[in-house]
């Protein structure tokens, strides 16, 4: 559903061709909601069939410019004001943290430091976008900058947490928990009927 609403949101600012939408996605939304060319063009077809967008102009070489309809604006408004965001339900990287006691403290620490470095690279990429983007008065620019700030703050927090956690997994308490789990596993293998 969110790709549908991302396309509607982009068209709410101004009519655009599929090519123009892809450029906008790559310049602004790809860090939040990536989409391929085939997905965007497929969504445009679905939105046109549903009456949420219409072909507003035809250009050379079969180029079509799409515009949002009143029904499309109503759908976008409904989604923005009445549909609760789903948010991330699963986080593979965080799930792994629950089970780091299975590996050595060094392996656990290495995993967490790798996560810290990933977050640092993400933040560096976002900082580059912040410095090089042309922030103007258009809707996608103003609100895109607000969304970018979320990414900057989250990546900084993720890096800080991962570095803290890398220290925690080498603590005496973490070592004791790992040893206990390993000894219980070993006992279970020796007494399979217990």
mmCIF file of C-alpha atoms in Angstrom:
data_model
loop_
_atom_site.group_PDB
_atom_site.id
_atom_site.type_symbol
_atom_site.label_atom_id
_atom_site.label_comp_id
_atom_site.label_asym_id
_atom_site.label_seq_id
_atom_site.Cartn_x
_atom_site.Cartn_y
_atom_site.Cartn_z
ATOM 1 C CA UNK A 1 0.000 0.000 0.000
ATOM 2 C CA UNK A 2 2.762 2.504 0.756
ATOM 3 C CA UNK A 3 4.138 2.543 -2.802
ATOM 4 C CA UNK A 4 0.657 3.541 -3.945
ATOM 5 C CA UNK A 5 0.599 6.380 -1.475
ATOM 6 C CA UNK A 6 4.165 7.430 -2.233
ATOM 7 C CA UNK A 7 3.238 7.833 -5.909
ATOM 8 C CA UNK A 8 0.055 9.708 -4.985
ATOM 9 C CA UNK A 9 2.051 11.959 -2.658
ATOM 10 C CA UNK A 10 4.562 12.828 -5.343
ATOM 11 C CA UNK A 11 1.803 13.555 -7.835
ATOM 12 C CA UNK A 12 -0.010 15.710 -5.243
ATOM 13 C CA UNK A 13 2.736 18.296 -5.672
ATOM 14 C CA UNK A 14 2.804 18.313 -9.477
ATOM 15 C CA UNK A 15 1.981 16.111 -12.489
ATOM 16 C CA UNK A 16 4.865 13.912 -13.589
ATOM 17 C CA UNK A 17 5.808 11.171 -15.998
ATOM 18 C CA UNK A 18 6.956 7.744 -14.827
ATOM 19 C CA UNK A 19 10.519 8.824 -15.595
ATOM 20 C CA UNK A 20 10.089 11.987 -13.519
ATOM 21 C CA UNK A 21 8.656 9.941 -10.645
ATOM 22 C CA UNK A 22 11.663 7.609 -10.710
ATOM 23 C CA UNK A 23 14.004 10.610 -10.517
ATOM 24 C CA UNK A 24 12.028 11.927 -7.530
ATOM 25 C CA UNK A 25 12.084 8.507 -5.851
ATOM 26 C CA UNK A 26 15.829 8.209 -6.298
ATOM 27 C CA UNK A 27 16.477 11.753 -5.102
ATOM 28 C CA UNK A 28 14.195 11.737 -2.081
ATOM 29 C CA UNK A 29 12.211 8.641 -1.134
ATOM 30 C CA UNK A 30 14.629 5.798 -1.864
ATOM 31 C CA UNK A 31 16.097 5.887 1.657
ATOM 32 C CA UNK A 32 12.631 5.477 3.151
ATOM 33 C CA UNK A 33 10.710 3.471 0.585
ATOM 34 C CA UNK A 34 12.794 2.177 -2.334
ATOM 35 C CA UNK A 35 11.046 1.273 -5.568
ATOM 36 C CA UNK A 36 12.134 -0.084 -8.915
ATOM 37 C CA UNK A 37 11.119 1.348 -12.266
ATOM 38 C CA UNK A 38 8.836 -1.608 -12.969
ATOM 39 C CA UNK A 39 7.125 -1.179 -9.594
ATOM 40 C CA UNK A 40 6.480 2.532 -10.162
ATOM 41 C CA UNK A 41 5.154 2.017 -13.710
ATOM 42 C CA UNK A 42 3.028 -0.902 -12.522
ATOM 43 C CA UNK A 43 1.615 1.240 -9.722
ATOM 44 C CA UNK A 44 0.811 4.034 -12.171
ATOM 45 C CA UNK A 45 -1.207 1.556 -14.233
ATOM 46 C CA UNK A 46 -3.100 0.366 -11.145
ATOM 47 C CA UNK A 47 -3.741 3.923 -9.959
ATOM 48 C CA UNK A 48 -5.032 4.921 -13.402
ATOM 49 C CA UNK A 49 -7.353 1.904 -13.510
ATOM 50 C CA UNK A 50 -8.613 2.765 -10.022
ATOM 51 C CA UNK A 51 -9.290 6.365 -11.078
ATOM 52 C CA UNK A 52 -6.832 7.802 -8.563
ATOM 53 C CA UNK A 53 -4.572 9.281 -11.251
ATOM 54 C CA UNK A 54 -5.152 10.188 -14.863
ATOM 55 C CA UNK A 55 -3.037 10.774 -17.919
ATOM 56 C CA UNK A 56 -2.907 14.568 -18.083
ATOM 57 C CA UNK A 57 -0.702 14.926 -21.165
ATOM 58 C CA UNK A 58 0.986 12.898 -23.880
ATOM 59 C CA UNK A 59 4.496 13.710 -25.026
ATOM 60 C CA UNK A 60 6.985 12.490 -27.614
ATOM 61 C CA UNK A 61 7.867 8.780 -27.833
ATOM 62 C CA UNK A 62 4.765 7.722 -25.915
ATOM 63 C CA UNK A 63 5.624 9.762 -22.809
ATOM 64 C CA UNK A 64 2.657 10.136 -20.484
ATOM 65 C CA UNK A 65 2.339 12.717 -17.749
ATOM 66 C CA UNK A 66 0.163 11.650 -14.840
ATOM 67 C CA UNK A 67 -1.849 13.860 -12.505
ATOM 68 C CA UNK A 68 -3.621 12.974 -9.282
ATOM 69 C CA UNK A 69 -7.433 13.056 -9.432
ATOM 70 C CA UNK A 70 -9.800 14.321 -6.739
ATOM 71 C CA UNK A 71 -10.375 10.684 -5.716
ATOM 72 C CA UNK A 72 -6.601 10.240 -5.517
ATOM 73 C CA UNK A 73 -6.294 13.296 -3.264
ATOM 74 C CA UNK A 74 -9.094 11.922 -1.070
ATOM 75 C CA UNK A 75 -7.300 8.547 -0.833
ATOM 76 C CA UNK A 76 -4.002 10.239 0.041
ATOM 77 C CA UNK A 77 -5.717 12.403 2.675
ATOM 78 C CA UNK A 78 -7.424 9.340 4.171
ATOM 79 C CA UNK A 79 -4.127 7.452 4.337
ATOM 80 C CA UNK A 80 -2.322 10.402 5.928
ATOM 81 C CA UNK A 81 -4.939 11.157 8.565
ATOM 82 C CA UNK A 82 -6.801 7.931 9.322
ATOM 83 C CA UNK A 83 -4.575 4.913 8.612
ATOM 84 C CA UNK A 84 -2.194 3.995 11.423
ATOM 85 C CA UNK A 85 1.403 3.473 10.188
ATOM 86 C CA UNK A 86 2.441 -0.162 10.411
ATOM 87 C CA UNK A 87 6.097 0.518 11.197
ATOM 88 C CA UNK A 88 8.757 -2.185 11.192
ATOM 89 C CA UNK A 89 7.285 -5.389 12.571
ATOM 90 C CA UNK A 90 10.443 -7.461 12.150
ATOM 91 C CA UNK A 91 14.077 -6.602 12.605
ATOM 92 C CA UNK A 92 16.399 -9.440 11.654
ATOM 93 C CA UNK A 93 19.464 -7.711 13.087
ATOM 94 C CA UNK A 94 17.877 -7.133 16.483
ATOM 95 C CA UNK A 95 16.476 -10.668 16.594
ATOM 96 C CA UNK A 96 20.049 -11.956 16.348
ATOM 97 C CA UNK A 97 21.020 -9.980 19.451
ATOM 98 C CA UNK A 98 18.727 -12.185 21.552
ATOM 99 C CA UNK A 99 20.862 -15.205 20.631
ATOM 100 C CA UNK A 100 24.390 -13.788 20.710
ATOM 101 C CA UNK A 101 25.048 -15.846 23.839
ATOM 102 C CA UNK A 102 25.439 -18.858 21.532
ATOM 103 C CA UNK A 103 28.630 -17.452 19.988
ATOM 104 C CA UNK A 104 31.842 -16.383 21.702
ATOM 105 C CA UNK A 105 31.959 -12.938 23.325
ATOM 106 C CA UNK A 106 34.424 -11.847 20.633
ATOM 107 C CA UNK A 107 32.060 -12.986 17.853
ATOM 108 C CA UNK A 108 29.154 -11.203 19.559
ATOM 109 C CA UNK A 109 31.212 -8.058 19.949
ATOM 110 C CA UNK A 110 32.349 -8.240 16.315
ATOM 111 C CA UNK A 111 28.731 -8.566 15.159
ATOM 112 C CA UNK A 112 27.663 -5.523 17.194
ATOM 113 C CA UNK A 113 30.618 -3.406 16.093
ATOM 114 C CA UNK A 114 29.735 -4.275 12.494
ATOM 115 C CA UNK A 115 26.198 -2.990 13.187
ATOM 116 C CA UNK A 116 27.706 0.208 14.625
ATOM 117 C CA UNK A 117 29.763 0.686 11.462
ATOM 118 C CA UNK A 118 26.696 0.092 9.270
ATOM 119 C CA UNK A 119 24.812 2.768 11.188
ATOM 120 C CA UNK A 120 27.795 5.135 10.867
ATOM 121 C CA UNK A 121 27.896 4.577 7.081
ATOM 122 C CA UNK A 122 24.155 5.201 6.858
ATOM 123 C CA UNK A 123 24.533 8.423 8.824
ATOM 124 C CA UNK A 124 27.432 9.524 6.591
ATOM 125 C CA UNK A 125 25.303 8.896 3.500
ATOM 126 C CA UNK A 126 22.432 10.903 4.978
ATOM 127 C CA UNK A 127 24.794 13.715 5.995
ATOM 128 C CA UNK A 128 26.040 13.836 2.402
ATOM 129 C CA UNK A 129 22.458 14.102 1.167
ATOM 130 C CA UNK A 130 21.795 16.859 3.686
ATOM 131 C CA UNK A 131 24.834 18.823 2.495
ATOM 132 C CA UNK A 132 24.380 18.345 -1.252
ATOM 133 C CA UNK A 133 20.614 18.370 -1.764
ATOM 134 C CA UNK A 134 18.974 21.491 -3.046
ATOM 135 C CA UNK A 135 16.572 22.281 -0.226
ATOM 136 C CA UNK A 136 13.947 24.591 -1.682
ATOM 137 C CA UNK A 137 10.420 25.597 -0.714
ATOM 138 C CA UNK A 138 8.644 22.722 -2.498
ATOM 139 C CA UNK A 139 6.667 20.217 -0.426
ATOM 140 C CA UNK A 140 8.897 17.211 -1.103
ATOM 141 C CA UNK A 141 11.964 19.235 -0.148
ATOM 142 C CA UNK A 142 10.566 20.748 3.065
ATOM 143 C CA UNK A 143 9.073 17.524 4.373
ATOM 144 C CA UNK A 144 11.856 15.406 2.915
ATOM 145 C CA UNK A 145 14.293 17.361 5.080
ATOM 146 C CA UNK A 146 12.156 16.545 8.126
ATOM 147 C CA UNK A 147 12.232 12.821 7.204
ATOM 148 C CA UNK A 148 15.988 13.038 6.638
ATOM 149 C CA UNK A 149 16.415 14.350 10.184
ATOM 150 C CA UNK A 150 14.694 11.188 11.446
ATOM 151 C CA UNK A 151 17.240 9.070 9.597
ATOM 152 C CA UNK A 152 20.137 11.123 10.933
ATOM 153 C CA UNK A 153 18.947 10.818 14.518
ATOM 154 C CA UNK A 154 18.058 7.114 14.241
ATOM 155 C CA UNK A 155 21.388 6.138 12.694
ATOM 156 C CA UNK A 156 23.264 8.072 15.389
ATOM 157 C CA UNK A 157 21.228 6.302 18.086
ATOM 158 C CA UNK A 158 21.733 2.890 16.448
ATOM 159 C CA UNK A 159 25.481 3.411 16.309
ATOM 160 C CA UNK A 160 25.625 4.555 19.929
ATOM 161 C CA UNK A 161 23.510 1.575 21.062
ATOM 162 C CA UNK A 162 25.576 -0.968 19.092
ATOM 163 C CA UNK A 163 28.849 0.310 20.563
ATOM 164 C CA UNK A 164 27.331 0.171 24.067
ATOM 165 C CA UNK A 165 26.029 -3.371 23.403
ATOM 166 C CA UNK A 166 29.464 -4.462 22.111
ATOM 167 C CA UNK A 167 30.872 -3.573 25.523
ATOM 168 C CA UNK A 168 27.982 -5.284 27.340
ATOM 169 C CA UNK A 169 28.454 -8.674 25.634
ATOM 170 C CA UNK A 170 31.943 -8.934 27.098
ATOM 171 C CA UNK A 171 30.748 -8.201 30.643
ATOM 172 C CA UNK A 172 30.906 -10.835 33.373
ATOM 173 C CA UNK A 173 27.098 -11.025 33.449
ATOM 174 C CA UNK A 174 26.880 -11.732 29.707
ATOM 175 C CA UNK A 175 29.655 -14.333 29.896
ATOM 176 C CA UNK A 176 27.889 -16.081 32.794
ATOM 177 C CA UNK A 177 24.565 -16.145 30.877
ATOM 178 C CA UNK A 178 26.295 -17.639 27.823
ATOM 179 C CA UNK A 179 28.086 -20.274 29.886
ATOM 180 C CA UNK A 180 24.829 -21.219 31.617
ATOM 181 C CA UNK A 181 23.016 -21.631 28.285
ATOM 182 C CA UNK A 182 25.854 -23.716 26.862
ATOM 183 C CA UNK A 183 26.015 -25.977 29.930
ATOM 184 C CA UNK A 184 22.217 -26.495 29.844
ATOM 185 C CA UNK A 185 22.471 -27.417 26.168
ATOM 186 C CA UNK A 186 25.314 -29.821 26.908
ATOM 187 C CA UNK A 187 23.375 -31.436 29.782
ATOM 188 C CA UNK A 188 20.317 -31.790 27.546
ATOM 189 C CA UNK A 189 22.385 -33.629 24.948
ATOM 190 C CA UNK A 190 23.845 -35.966 27.566
ATOM 191 C CA UNK A 191 20.446 -36.734 29.115
ATOM 192 C CA UNK A 192 18.049 -36.690 26.138
ATOM 193 C CA UNK A 193 15.270 -38.426 28.122
ATOM 194 C CA UNK A 194 15.425 -36.049 31.098
#
